[in-house]
mmCIF file with all atom_site columns, C-alpha atoms in Angstrom:
data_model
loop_
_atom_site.group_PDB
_atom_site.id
_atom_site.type_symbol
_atom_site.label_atom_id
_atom_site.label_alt_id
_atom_site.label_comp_id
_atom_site.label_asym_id
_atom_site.label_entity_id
_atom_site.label_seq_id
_atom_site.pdbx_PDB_ins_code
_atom_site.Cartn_x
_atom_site.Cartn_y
_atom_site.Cartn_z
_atom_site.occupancy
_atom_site.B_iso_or_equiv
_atom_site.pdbx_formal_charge
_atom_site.auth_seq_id
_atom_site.auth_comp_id
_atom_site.auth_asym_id
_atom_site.auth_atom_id
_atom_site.pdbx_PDB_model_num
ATOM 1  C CA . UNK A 1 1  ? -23.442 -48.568 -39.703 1.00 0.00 ? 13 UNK A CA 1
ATOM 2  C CA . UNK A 1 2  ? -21.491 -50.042 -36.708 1.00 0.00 ? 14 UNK A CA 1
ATOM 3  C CA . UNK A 1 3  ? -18.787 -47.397 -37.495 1.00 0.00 ? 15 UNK A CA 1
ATOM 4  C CA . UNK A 1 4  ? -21.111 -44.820 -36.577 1.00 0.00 ? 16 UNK A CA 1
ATOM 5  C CA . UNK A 1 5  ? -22.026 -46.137 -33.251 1.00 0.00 ? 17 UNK A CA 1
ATOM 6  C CA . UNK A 1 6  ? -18.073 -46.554 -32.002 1.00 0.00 ? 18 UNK A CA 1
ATOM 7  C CA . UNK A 1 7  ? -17.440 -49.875 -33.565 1.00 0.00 ? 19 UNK A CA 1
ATOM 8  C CA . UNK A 1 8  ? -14.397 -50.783 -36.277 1.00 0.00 ? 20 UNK A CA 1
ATOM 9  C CA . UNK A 1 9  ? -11.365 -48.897 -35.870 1.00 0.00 ? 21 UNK A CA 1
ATOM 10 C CA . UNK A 1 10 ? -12.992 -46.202 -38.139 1.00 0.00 ? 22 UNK A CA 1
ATOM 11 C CA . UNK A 1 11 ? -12.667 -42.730 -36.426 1.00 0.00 ? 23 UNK A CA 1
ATOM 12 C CA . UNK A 1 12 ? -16.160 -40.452 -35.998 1.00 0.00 ? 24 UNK A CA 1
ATOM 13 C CA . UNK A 1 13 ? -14.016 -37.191 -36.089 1.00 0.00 ? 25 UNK A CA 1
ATOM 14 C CA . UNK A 1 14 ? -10.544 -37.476 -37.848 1.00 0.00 ? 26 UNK A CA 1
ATOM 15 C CA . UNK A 1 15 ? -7.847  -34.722 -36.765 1.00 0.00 ? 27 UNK A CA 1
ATOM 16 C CA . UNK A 1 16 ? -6.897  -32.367 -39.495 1.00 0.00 ? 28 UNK A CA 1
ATOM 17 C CA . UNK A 1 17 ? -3.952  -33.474 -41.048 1.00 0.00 ? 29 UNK A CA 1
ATOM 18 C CA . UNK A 1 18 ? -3.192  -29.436 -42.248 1.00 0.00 ? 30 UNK A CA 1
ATOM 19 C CA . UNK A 1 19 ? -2.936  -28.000 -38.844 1.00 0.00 ? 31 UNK A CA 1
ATOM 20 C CA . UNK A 1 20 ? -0.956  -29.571 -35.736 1.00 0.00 ? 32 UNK A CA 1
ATOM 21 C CA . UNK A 1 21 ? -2.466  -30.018 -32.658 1.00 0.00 ? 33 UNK A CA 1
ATOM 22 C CA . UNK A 1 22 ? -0.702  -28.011 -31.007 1.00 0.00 ? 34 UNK A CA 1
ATOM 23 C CA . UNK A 1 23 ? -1.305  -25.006 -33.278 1.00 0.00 ? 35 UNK A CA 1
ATOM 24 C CA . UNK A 1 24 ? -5.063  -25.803 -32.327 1.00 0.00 ? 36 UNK A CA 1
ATOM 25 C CA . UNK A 1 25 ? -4.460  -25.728 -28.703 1.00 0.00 ? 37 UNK A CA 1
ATOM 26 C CA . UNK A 1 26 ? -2.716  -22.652 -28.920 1.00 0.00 ? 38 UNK A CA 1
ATOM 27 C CA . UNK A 1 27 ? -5.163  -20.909 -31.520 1.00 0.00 ? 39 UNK A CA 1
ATOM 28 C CA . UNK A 1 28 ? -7.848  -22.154 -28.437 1.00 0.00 ? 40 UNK A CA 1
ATOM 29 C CA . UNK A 1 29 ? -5.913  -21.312 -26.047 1.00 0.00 ? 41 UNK A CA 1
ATOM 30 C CA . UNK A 1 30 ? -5.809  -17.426 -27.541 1.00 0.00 ? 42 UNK A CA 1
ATOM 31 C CA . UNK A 1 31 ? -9.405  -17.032 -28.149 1.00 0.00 ? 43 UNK A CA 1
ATOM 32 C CA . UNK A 1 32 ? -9.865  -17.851 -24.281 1.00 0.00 ? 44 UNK A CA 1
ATOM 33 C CA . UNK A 1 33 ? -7.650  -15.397 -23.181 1.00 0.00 ? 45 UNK A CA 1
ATOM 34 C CA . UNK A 1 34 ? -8.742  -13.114 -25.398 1.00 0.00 ? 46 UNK A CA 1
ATOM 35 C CA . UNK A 1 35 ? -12.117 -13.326 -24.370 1.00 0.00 ? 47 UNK A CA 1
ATOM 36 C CA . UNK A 1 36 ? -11.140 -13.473 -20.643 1.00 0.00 ? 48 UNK A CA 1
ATOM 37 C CA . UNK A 1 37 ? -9.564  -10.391 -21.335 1.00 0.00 ? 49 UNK A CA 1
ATOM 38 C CA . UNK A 1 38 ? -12.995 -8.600  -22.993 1.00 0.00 ? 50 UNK A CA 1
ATOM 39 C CA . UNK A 1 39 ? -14.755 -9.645  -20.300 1.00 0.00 ? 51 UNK A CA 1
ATOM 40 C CA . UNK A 1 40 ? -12.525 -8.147  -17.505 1.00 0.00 ? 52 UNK A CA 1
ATOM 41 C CA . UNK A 1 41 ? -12.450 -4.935  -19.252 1.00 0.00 ? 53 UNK A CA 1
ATOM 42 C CA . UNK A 1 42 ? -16.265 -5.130  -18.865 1.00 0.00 ? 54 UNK A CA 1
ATOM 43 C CA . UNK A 1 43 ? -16.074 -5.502  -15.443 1.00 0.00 ? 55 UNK A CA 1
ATOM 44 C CA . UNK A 1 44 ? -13.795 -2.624  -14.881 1.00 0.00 ? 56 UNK A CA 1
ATOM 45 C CA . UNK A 1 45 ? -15.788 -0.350  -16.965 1.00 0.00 ? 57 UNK A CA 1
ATOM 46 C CA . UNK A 1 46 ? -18.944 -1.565  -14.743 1.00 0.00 ? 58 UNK A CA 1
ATOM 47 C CA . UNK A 1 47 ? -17.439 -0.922  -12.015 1.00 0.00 ? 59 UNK A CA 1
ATOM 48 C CA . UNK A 1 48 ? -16.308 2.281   -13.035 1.00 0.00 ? 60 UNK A CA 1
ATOM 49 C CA . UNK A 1 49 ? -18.957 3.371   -14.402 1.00 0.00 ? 61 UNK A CA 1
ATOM 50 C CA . UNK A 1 50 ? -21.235 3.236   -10.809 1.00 0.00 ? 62 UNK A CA 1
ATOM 51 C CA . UNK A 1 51 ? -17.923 4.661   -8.727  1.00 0.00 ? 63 UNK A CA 1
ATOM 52 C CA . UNK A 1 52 ? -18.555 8.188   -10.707 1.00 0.00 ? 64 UNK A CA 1
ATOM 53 C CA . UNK A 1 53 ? -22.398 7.738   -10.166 1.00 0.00 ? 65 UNK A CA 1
ATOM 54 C CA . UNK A 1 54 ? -21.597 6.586   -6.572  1.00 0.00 ? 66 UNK A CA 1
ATOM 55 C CA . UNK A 1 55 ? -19.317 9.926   -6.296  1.00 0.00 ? 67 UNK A CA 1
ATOM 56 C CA . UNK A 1 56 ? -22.136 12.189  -8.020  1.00 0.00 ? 68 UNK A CA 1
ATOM 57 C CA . UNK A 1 57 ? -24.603 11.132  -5.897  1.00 0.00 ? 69 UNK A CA 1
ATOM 58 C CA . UNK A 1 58 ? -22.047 12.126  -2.799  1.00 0.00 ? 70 UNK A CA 1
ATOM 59 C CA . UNK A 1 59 ? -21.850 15.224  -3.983  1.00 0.00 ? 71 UNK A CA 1
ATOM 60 C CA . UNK A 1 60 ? -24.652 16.178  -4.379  1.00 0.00 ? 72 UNK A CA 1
ATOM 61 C CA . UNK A 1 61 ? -25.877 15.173  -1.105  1.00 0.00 ? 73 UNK A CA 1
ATOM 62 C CA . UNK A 1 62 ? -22.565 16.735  0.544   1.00 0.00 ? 74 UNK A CA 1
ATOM 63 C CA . UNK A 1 63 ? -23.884 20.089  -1.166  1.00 0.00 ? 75 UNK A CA 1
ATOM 64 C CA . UNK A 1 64 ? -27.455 19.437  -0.045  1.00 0.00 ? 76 UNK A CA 1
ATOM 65 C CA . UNK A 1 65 ? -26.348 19.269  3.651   1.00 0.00 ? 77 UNK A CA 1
ATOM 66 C CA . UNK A 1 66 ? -23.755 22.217  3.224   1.00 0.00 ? 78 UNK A CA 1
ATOM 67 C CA . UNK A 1 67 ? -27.140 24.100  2.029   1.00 0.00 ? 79 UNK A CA 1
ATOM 68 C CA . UNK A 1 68 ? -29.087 22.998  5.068   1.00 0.00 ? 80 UNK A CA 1
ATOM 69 C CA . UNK A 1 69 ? -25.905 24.009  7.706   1.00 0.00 ? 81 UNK A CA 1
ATOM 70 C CA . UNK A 1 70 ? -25.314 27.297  5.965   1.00 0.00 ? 82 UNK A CA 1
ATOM 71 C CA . UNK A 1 71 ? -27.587 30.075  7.937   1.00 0.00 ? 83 UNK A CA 1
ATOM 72 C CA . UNK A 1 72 ? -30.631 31.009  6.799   1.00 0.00 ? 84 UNK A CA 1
ATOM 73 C CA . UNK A 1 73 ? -31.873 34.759  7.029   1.00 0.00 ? 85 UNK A CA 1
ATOM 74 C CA . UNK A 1 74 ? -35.382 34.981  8.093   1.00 0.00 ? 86 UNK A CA 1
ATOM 75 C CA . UNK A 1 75 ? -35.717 38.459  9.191   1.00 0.00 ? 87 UNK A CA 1
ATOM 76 C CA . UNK A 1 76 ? -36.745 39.125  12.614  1.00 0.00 ? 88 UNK A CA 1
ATOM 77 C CA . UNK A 1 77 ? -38.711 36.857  15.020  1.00 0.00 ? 89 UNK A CA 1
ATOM 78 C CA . UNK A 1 78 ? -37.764 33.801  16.240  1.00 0.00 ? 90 UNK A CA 1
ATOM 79 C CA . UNK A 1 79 ? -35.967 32.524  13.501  1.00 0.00 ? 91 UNK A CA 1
ATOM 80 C CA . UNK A 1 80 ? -32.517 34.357  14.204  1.00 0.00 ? 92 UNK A CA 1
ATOM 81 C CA . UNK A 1 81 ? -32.528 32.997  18.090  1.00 0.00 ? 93 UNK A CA 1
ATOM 82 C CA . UNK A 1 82 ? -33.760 29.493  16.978  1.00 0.00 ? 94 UNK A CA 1
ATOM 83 C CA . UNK A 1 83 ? -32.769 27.078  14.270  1.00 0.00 ? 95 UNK A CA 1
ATOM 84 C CA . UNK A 1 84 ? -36.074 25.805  12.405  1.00 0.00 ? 96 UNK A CA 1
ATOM 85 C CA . UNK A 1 85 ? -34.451 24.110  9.626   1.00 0.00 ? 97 UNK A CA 1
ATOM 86 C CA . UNK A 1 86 ? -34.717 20.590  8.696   1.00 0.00 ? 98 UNK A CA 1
#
């Protein structure tokens, strides 16, 4: 069993004599980029995704303020000579 500790000039893992090394390295190389790529489209999306939710909320606090600027009609009284609204 001294082959399976590192001794003997037995190798633990033999390459594969079918595919070159190189075709490995690039198959490797592929699946990284490939996944790089997935995972920066997830990002984007992300980040999409809460810049419309950011903008939604915006607007619809922009329209809550343009509510609370616009006027209001209370009749008569104090209400026409003063602003009450909050």
């Amino acid at each position: 069993m001294p082959e399976g500790i590192g001794y003997g000039s037995a190798l633990a893992f033999r390459p594969s004599l079918q595919v070159p090394r190189i075709d490995q390295v690039a198959e490797q190389a592929q699946t990284i980029n490939a996944k790089q790529s997935a995972a920066v489209a997830e990002t984007v999306q992300r980040q999409a995704n809460f810049s419309a939710n950011r903008a939604e909320t915006l607007s619809r606090q922009a329209e809550q303020l343009q509510q609370r600027a616009q006027p209001a009609n209370l009749g008569a009284g104090l209400g026409k000579r003063l602003d009450i609204s909050v």
